[in-house]
GROMACS .gro file of C-alpha atoms in nm:
model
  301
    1UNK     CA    1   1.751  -2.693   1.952
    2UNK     CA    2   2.113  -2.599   1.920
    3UNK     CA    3   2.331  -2.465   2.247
    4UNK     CA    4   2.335  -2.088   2.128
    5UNK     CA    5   1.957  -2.098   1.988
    6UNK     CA    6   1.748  -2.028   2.286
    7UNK     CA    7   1.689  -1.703   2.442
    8UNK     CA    8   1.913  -1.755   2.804
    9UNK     CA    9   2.211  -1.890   2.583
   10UNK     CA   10   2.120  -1.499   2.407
   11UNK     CA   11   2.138  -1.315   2.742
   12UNK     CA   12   2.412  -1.529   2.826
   13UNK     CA   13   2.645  -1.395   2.537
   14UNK     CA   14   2.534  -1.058   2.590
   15UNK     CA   15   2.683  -1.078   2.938
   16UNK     CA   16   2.990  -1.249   2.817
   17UNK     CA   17   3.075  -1.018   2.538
   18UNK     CA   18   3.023  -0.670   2.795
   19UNK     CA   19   3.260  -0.874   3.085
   20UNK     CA   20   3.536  -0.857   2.815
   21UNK     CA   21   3.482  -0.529   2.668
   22UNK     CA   22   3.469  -0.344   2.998
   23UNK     CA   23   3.732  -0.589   3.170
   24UNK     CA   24   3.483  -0.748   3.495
   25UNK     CA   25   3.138  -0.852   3.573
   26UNK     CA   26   3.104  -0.505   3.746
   27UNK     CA   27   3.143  -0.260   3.469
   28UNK     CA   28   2.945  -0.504   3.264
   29UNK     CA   29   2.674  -0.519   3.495
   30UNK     CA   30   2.656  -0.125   3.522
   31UNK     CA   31   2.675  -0.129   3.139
   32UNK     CA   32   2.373  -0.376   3.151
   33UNK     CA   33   2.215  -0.219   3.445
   34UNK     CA   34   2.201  -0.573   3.674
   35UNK     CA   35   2.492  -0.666   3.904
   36UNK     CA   36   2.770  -0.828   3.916
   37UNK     CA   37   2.662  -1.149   4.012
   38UNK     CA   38   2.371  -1.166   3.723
   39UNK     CA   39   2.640  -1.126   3.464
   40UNK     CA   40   2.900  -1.386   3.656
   41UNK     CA   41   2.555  -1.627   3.682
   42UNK     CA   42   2.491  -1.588   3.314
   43UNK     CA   43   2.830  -1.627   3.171
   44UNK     CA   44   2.877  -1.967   3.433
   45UNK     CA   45   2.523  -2.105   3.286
   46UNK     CA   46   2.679  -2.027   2.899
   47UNK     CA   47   3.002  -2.203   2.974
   48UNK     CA   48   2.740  -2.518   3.120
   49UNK     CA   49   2.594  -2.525   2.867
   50UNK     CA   50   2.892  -2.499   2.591
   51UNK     CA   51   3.113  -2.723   2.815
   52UNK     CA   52   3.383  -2.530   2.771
   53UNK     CA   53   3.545  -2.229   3.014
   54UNK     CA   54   3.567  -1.889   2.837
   55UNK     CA   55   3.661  -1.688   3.136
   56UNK     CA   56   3.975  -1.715   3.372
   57UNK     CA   57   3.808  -1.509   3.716
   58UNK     CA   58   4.058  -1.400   3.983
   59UNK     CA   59   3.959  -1.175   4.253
   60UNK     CA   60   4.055  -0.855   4.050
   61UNK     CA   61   4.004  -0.955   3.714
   62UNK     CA   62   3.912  -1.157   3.429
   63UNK     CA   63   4.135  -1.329   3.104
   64UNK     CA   64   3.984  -1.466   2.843
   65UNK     CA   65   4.050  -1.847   2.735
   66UNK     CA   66   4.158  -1.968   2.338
   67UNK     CA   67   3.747  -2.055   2.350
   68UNK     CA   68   3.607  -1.742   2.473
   69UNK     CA   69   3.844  -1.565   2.220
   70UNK     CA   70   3.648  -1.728   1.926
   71UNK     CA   71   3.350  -1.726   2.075
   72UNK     CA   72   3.359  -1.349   2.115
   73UNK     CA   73   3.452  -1.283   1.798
   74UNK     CA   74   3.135  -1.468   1.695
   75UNK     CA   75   2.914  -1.327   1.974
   76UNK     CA   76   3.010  -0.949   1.898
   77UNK     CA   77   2.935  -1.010   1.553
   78UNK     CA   78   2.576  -1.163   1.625
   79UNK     CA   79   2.512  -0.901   1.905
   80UNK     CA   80   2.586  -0.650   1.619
   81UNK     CA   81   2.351  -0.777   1.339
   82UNK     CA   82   2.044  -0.782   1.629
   83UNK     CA   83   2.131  -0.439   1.683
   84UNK     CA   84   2.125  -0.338   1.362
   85UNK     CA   85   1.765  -0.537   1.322
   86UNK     CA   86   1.614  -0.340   1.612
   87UNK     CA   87   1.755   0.016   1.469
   88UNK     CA   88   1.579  -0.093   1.124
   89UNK     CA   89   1.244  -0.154   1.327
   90UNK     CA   90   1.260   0.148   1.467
   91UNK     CA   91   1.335   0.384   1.184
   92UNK     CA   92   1.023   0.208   1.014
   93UNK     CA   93   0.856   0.364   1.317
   94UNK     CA   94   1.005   0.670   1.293
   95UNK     CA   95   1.099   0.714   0.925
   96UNK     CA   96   0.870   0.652   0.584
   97UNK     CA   97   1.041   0.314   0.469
   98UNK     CA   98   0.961  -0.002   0.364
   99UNK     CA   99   0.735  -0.165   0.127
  100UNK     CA  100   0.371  -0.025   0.097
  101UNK     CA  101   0.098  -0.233  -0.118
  102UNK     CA  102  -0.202  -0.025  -0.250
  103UNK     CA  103  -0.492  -0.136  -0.463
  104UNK     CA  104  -0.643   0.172  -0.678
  105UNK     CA  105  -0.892   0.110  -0.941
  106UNK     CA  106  -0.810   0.112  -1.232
  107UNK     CA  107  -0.877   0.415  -1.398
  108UNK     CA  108  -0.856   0.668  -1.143
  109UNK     CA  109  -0.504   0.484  -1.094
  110UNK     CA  110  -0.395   0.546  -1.444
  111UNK     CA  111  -0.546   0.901  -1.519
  112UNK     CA  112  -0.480   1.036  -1.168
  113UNK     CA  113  -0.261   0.813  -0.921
  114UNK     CA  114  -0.003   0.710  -1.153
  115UNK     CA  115   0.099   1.015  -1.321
  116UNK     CA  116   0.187   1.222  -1.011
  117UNK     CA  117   0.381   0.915  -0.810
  118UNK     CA  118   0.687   1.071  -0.908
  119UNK     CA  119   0.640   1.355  -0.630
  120UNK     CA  120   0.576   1.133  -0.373
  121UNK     CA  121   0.894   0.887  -0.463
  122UNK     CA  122   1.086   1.218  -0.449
  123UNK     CA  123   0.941   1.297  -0.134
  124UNK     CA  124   0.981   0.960   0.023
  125UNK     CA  125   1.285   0.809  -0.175
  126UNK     CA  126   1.302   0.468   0.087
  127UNK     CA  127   0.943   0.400   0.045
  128UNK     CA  128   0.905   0.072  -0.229
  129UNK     CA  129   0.576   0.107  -0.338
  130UNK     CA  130   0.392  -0.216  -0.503
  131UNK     CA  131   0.034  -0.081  -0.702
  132UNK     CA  132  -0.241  -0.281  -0.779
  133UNK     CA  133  -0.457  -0.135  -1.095
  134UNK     CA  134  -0.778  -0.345  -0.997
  135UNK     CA  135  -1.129  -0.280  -1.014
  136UNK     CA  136  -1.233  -0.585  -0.798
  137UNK     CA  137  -1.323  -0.579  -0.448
  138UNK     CA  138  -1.001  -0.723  -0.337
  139UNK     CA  139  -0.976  -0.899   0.036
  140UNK     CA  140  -0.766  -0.629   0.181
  141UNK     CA  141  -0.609  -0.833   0.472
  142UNK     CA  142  -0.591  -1.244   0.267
  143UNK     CA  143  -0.417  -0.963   0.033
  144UNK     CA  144  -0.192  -0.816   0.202
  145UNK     CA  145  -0.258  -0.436   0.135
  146UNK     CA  146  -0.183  -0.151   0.323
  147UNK     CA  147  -0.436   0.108   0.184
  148UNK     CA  148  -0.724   0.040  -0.107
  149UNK     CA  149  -0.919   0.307  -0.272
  150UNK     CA  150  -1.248   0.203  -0.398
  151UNK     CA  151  -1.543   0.418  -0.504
  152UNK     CA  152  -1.908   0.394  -0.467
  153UNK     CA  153  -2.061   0.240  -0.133
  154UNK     CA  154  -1.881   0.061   0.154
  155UNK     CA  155  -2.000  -0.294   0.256
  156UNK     CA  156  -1.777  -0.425   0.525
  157UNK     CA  157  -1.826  -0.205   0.845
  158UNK     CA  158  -1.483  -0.421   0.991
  159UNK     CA  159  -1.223  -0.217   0.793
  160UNK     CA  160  -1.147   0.142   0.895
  161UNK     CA  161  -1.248   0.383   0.636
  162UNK     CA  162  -1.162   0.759   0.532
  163UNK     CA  163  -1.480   0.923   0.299
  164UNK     CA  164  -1.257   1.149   0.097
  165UNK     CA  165  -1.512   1.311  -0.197
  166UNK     CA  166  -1.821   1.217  -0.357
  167UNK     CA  167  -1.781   0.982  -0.650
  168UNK     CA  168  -1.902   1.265  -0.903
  169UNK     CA  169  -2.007   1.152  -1.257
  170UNK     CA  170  -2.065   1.402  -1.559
  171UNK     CA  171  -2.354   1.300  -1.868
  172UNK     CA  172  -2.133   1.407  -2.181
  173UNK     CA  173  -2.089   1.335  -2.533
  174UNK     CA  174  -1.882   1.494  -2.796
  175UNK     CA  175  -1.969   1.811  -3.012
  176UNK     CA  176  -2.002   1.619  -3.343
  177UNK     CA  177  -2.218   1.403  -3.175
  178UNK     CA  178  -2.475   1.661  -2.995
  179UNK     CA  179  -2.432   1.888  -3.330
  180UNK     CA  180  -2.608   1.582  -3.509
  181UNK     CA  181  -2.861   1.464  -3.274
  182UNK     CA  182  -2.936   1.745  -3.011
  183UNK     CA  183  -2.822   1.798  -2.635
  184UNK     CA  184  -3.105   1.611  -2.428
  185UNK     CA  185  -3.209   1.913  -2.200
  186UNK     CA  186  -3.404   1.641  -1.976
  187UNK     CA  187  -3.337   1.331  -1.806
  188UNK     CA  188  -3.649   1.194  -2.011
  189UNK     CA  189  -3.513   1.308  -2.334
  190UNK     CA  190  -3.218   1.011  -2.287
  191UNK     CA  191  -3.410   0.714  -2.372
  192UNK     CA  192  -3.398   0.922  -2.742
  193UNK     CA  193  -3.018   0.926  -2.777
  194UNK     CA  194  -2.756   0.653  -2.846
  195UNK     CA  195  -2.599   0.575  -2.492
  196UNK     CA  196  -2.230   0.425  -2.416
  197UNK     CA  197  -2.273   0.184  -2.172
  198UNK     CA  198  -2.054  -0.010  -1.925
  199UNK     CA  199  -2.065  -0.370  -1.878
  200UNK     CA  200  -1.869  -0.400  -1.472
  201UNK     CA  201  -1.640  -0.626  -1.572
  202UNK     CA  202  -1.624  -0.791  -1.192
  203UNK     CA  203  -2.022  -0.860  -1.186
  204UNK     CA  204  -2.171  -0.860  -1.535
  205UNK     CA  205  -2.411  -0.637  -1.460
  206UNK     CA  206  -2.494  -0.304  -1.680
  207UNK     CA  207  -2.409  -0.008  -1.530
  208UNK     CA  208  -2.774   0.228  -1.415
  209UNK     CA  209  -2.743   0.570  -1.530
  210UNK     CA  210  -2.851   0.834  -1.240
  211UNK     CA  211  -2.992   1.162  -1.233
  212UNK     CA  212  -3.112   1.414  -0.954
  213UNK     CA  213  -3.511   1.361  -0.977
  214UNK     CA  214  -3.557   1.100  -1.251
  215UNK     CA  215  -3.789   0.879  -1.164
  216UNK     CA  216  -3.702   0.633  -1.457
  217UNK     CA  217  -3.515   0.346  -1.504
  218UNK     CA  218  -3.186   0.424  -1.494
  219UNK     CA  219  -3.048   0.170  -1.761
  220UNK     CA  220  -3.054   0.342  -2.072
  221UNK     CA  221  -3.226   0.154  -2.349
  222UNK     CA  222  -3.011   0.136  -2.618
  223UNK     CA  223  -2.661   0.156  -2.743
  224UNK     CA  224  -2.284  -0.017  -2.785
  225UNK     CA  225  -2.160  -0.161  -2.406
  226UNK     CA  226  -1.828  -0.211  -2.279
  227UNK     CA  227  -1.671  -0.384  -2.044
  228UNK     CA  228  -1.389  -0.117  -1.975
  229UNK     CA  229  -1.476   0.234  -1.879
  230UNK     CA  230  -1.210   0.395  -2.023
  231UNK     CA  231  -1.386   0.235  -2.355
  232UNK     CA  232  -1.651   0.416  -2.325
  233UNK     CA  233  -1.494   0.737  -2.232
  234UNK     CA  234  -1.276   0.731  -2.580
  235UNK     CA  235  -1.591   0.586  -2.778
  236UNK     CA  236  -1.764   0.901  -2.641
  237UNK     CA  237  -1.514   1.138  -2.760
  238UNK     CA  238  -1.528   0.930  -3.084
  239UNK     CA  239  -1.904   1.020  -3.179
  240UNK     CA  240  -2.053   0.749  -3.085
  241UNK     CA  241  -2.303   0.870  -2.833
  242UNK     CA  242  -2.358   0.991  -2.461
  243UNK     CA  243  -2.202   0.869  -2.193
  244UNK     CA  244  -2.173   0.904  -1.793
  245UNK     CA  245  -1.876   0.905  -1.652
  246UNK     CA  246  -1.663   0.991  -1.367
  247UNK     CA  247  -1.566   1.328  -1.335
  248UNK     CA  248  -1.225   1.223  -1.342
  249UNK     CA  249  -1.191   1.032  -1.612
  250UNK     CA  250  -1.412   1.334  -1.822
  251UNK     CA  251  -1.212   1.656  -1.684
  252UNK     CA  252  -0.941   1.658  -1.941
  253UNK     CA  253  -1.134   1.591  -2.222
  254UNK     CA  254  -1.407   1.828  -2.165
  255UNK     CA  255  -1.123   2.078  -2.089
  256UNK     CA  256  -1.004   2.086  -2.428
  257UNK     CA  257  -1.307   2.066  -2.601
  258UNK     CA  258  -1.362   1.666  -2.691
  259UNK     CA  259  -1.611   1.659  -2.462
  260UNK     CA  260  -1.939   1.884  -2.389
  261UNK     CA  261  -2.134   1.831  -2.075
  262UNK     CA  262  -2.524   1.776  -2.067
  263UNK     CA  263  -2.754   1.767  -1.795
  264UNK     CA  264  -2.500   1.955  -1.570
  265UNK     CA  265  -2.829   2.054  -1.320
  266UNK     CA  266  -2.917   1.706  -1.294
  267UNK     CA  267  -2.585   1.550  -1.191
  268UNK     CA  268  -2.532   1.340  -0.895
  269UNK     CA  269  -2.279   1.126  -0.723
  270UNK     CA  270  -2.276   0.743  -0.733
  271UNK     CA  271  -2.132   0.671  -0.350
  272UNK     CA  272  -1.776   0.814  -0.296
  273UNK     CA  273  -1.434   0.773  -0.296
  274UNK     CA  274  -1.341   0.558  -0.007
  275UNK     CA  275  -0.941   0.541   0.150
  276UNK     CA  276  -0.943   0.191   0.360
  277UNK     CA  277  -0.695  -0.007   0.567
  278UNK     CA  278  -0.674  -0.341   0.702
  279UNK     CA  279  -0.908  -0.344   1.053
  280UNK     CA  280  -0.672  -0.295   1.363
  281UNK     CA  281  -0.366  -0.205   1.169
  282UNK     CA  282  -0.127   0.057   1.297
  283UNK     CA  283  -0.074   0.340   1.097
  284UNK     CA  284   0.328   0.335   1.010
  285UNK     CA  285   0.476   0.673   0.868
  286UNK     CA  286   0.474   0.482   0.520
  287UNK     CA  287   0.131   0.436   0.523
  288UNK     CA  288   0.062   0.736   0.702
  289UNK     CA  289   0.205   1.000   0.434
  290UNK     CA  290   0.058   0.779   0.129
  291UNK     CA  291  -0.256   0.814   0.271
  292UNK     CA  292  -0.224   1.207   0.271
  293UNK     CA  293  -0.051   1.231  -0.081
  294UNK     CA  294  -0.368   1.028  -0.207
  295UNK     CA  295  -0.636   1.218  -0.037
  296UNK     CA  296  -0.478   1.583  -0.161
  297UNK     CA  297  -0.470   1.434  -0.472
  298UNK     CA  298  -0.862   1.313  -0.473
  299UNK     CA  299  -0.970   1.654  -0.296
  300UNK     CA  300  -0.825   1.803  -0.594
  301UNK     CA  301  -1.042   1.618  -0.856
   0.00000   0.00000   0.00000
């Protein structure tokens, strides 16, 4: 370890450089709130350990040597940059700043998260924000993220969790499509119809179709799966048959006519929409106004 590379040599220079700004170990000990002897005792044990003498002392004053003139041109700059480091800390504390890594799946990311970031980068101009569009139930601390959204039900009781909504889902399918085979008016009148299904892409496993007081299996029997969600949403609008899907992801479409809900009395949620952080994080004000830009934005779904 070098001479200037442990912490005394630190508290050392910081002594040295306030003796020769305020003139004397006194004022520098007032300005460092010790005495007079501390800072003489710490600038002696600096020029030990240097080997060199920075300070002439007389009993009314101090000069400083060829040495301690390039040293404290070095020191003052070093004493500066620390400064500096600790006033960057503390406006992360203070200030949204900083980088901020979310994970959002995928769809509700790209139909509701991504299109309204611009109001929050406006808002919070210093924030650098790093977005994951992933479905999978990423490792939110091996991974590094600040905040996740995931839908449906929790499984690890160690991270800390916000329940925003319900994860609603809507039965729908387009007009051409009910025009030419009938709106189901039952739960049991399903199994009759051509359903869109969804293949989760991080399992393999179908997706179960649920409704409030069915009874049956909830896989429907027959129709063309996909392994994308979004699929299925656009293959629904195309004719091709029912489908279930997240509120969300149906709003706009049924909005504006591509879509027609069914089975509206028999709706239900699938879990919710969940707003986790790593277990015993702190909440910095980065993290802290994401977190309320995301959860206005899912109360308003």
């Amino acid at each position: 370890m070098s001479a200037i590379s442990n912490l005394e040599s630190m508290s050392g220079l910081v002594a040295f450089v306030a003796s020769v700004e305020t003139g004397g170990f006194a004022a520098a000990g007032r300005r460092l709130g010790v005495s007079a002897s501390a800072v003489g005792k710490a600038v002696a044990r600096l020029e030990a350990r240097l080997g060199v003498r920075l300070l002439h002392r007389t009993t009314r004053s101090i000069a400083v040597t060829g040495e301690g003139n390039l040293l404290f041109e070095r020191a003052t700059r070093i004493i500066e940059d620390v400064q500096e480091a600790e006033n960057a800390i503390a406006e992360t504390r203070t200030f949204p700043r900083g980088l901020l890594k979310v994970s959002i799946p995928a769809a509700m990311g790209r139909r509701i998260i991504v299109p309204a970031l611009d109001q929050f980068i406006s808002a919070y101009p210093k924030v650098i924000l790093d977005v994951s569009l992933d479905d999978r139930m990423v490792d939110i601390v091996e991974g590094g993220f600040d905040l996740v959204l995931r839908t449906g039900d929790l499984q690890d009781s160690r991270l800390i969790a916000r329940k925003l909504a319900p994860h609603r889902f809507v039965t729908c399918g387009s007009p051409a499509y009910l025009e030419r085979r009938g709106a189901p008016q039952t739960p049991d009148d399903v199994p009759a119809h051509t359903c869109l299904r969804l293949r989760f892409p991080t399992t393999g496993r179908l997706e179960y179709w649920a409704f409030k007081g069915w009874k049956a299996p909830g896989r429907p029997p027959n129709g063309p799966v996909f392994n994308d969600i979004e699929a299925v949403a656009l293959a629904a609008i195309a004719g091709l048959g029912l489908a279930q899907l997240p509120h969300y992801l149906a709003a706009r479409a049924i909005a504006d006519g591509r879509l027609r809900t069914v089975l509206a009395d028999y709706a239900v949620s699938r879990g919710d929409i969940w707003l986790i952080r790593p277990p015993a994080s702190s909440e910095s004000p980065r993290v802290r106004v994401f977190a309320t830009f995301l959860t206005k934005l899912i109360e308003s779904i």
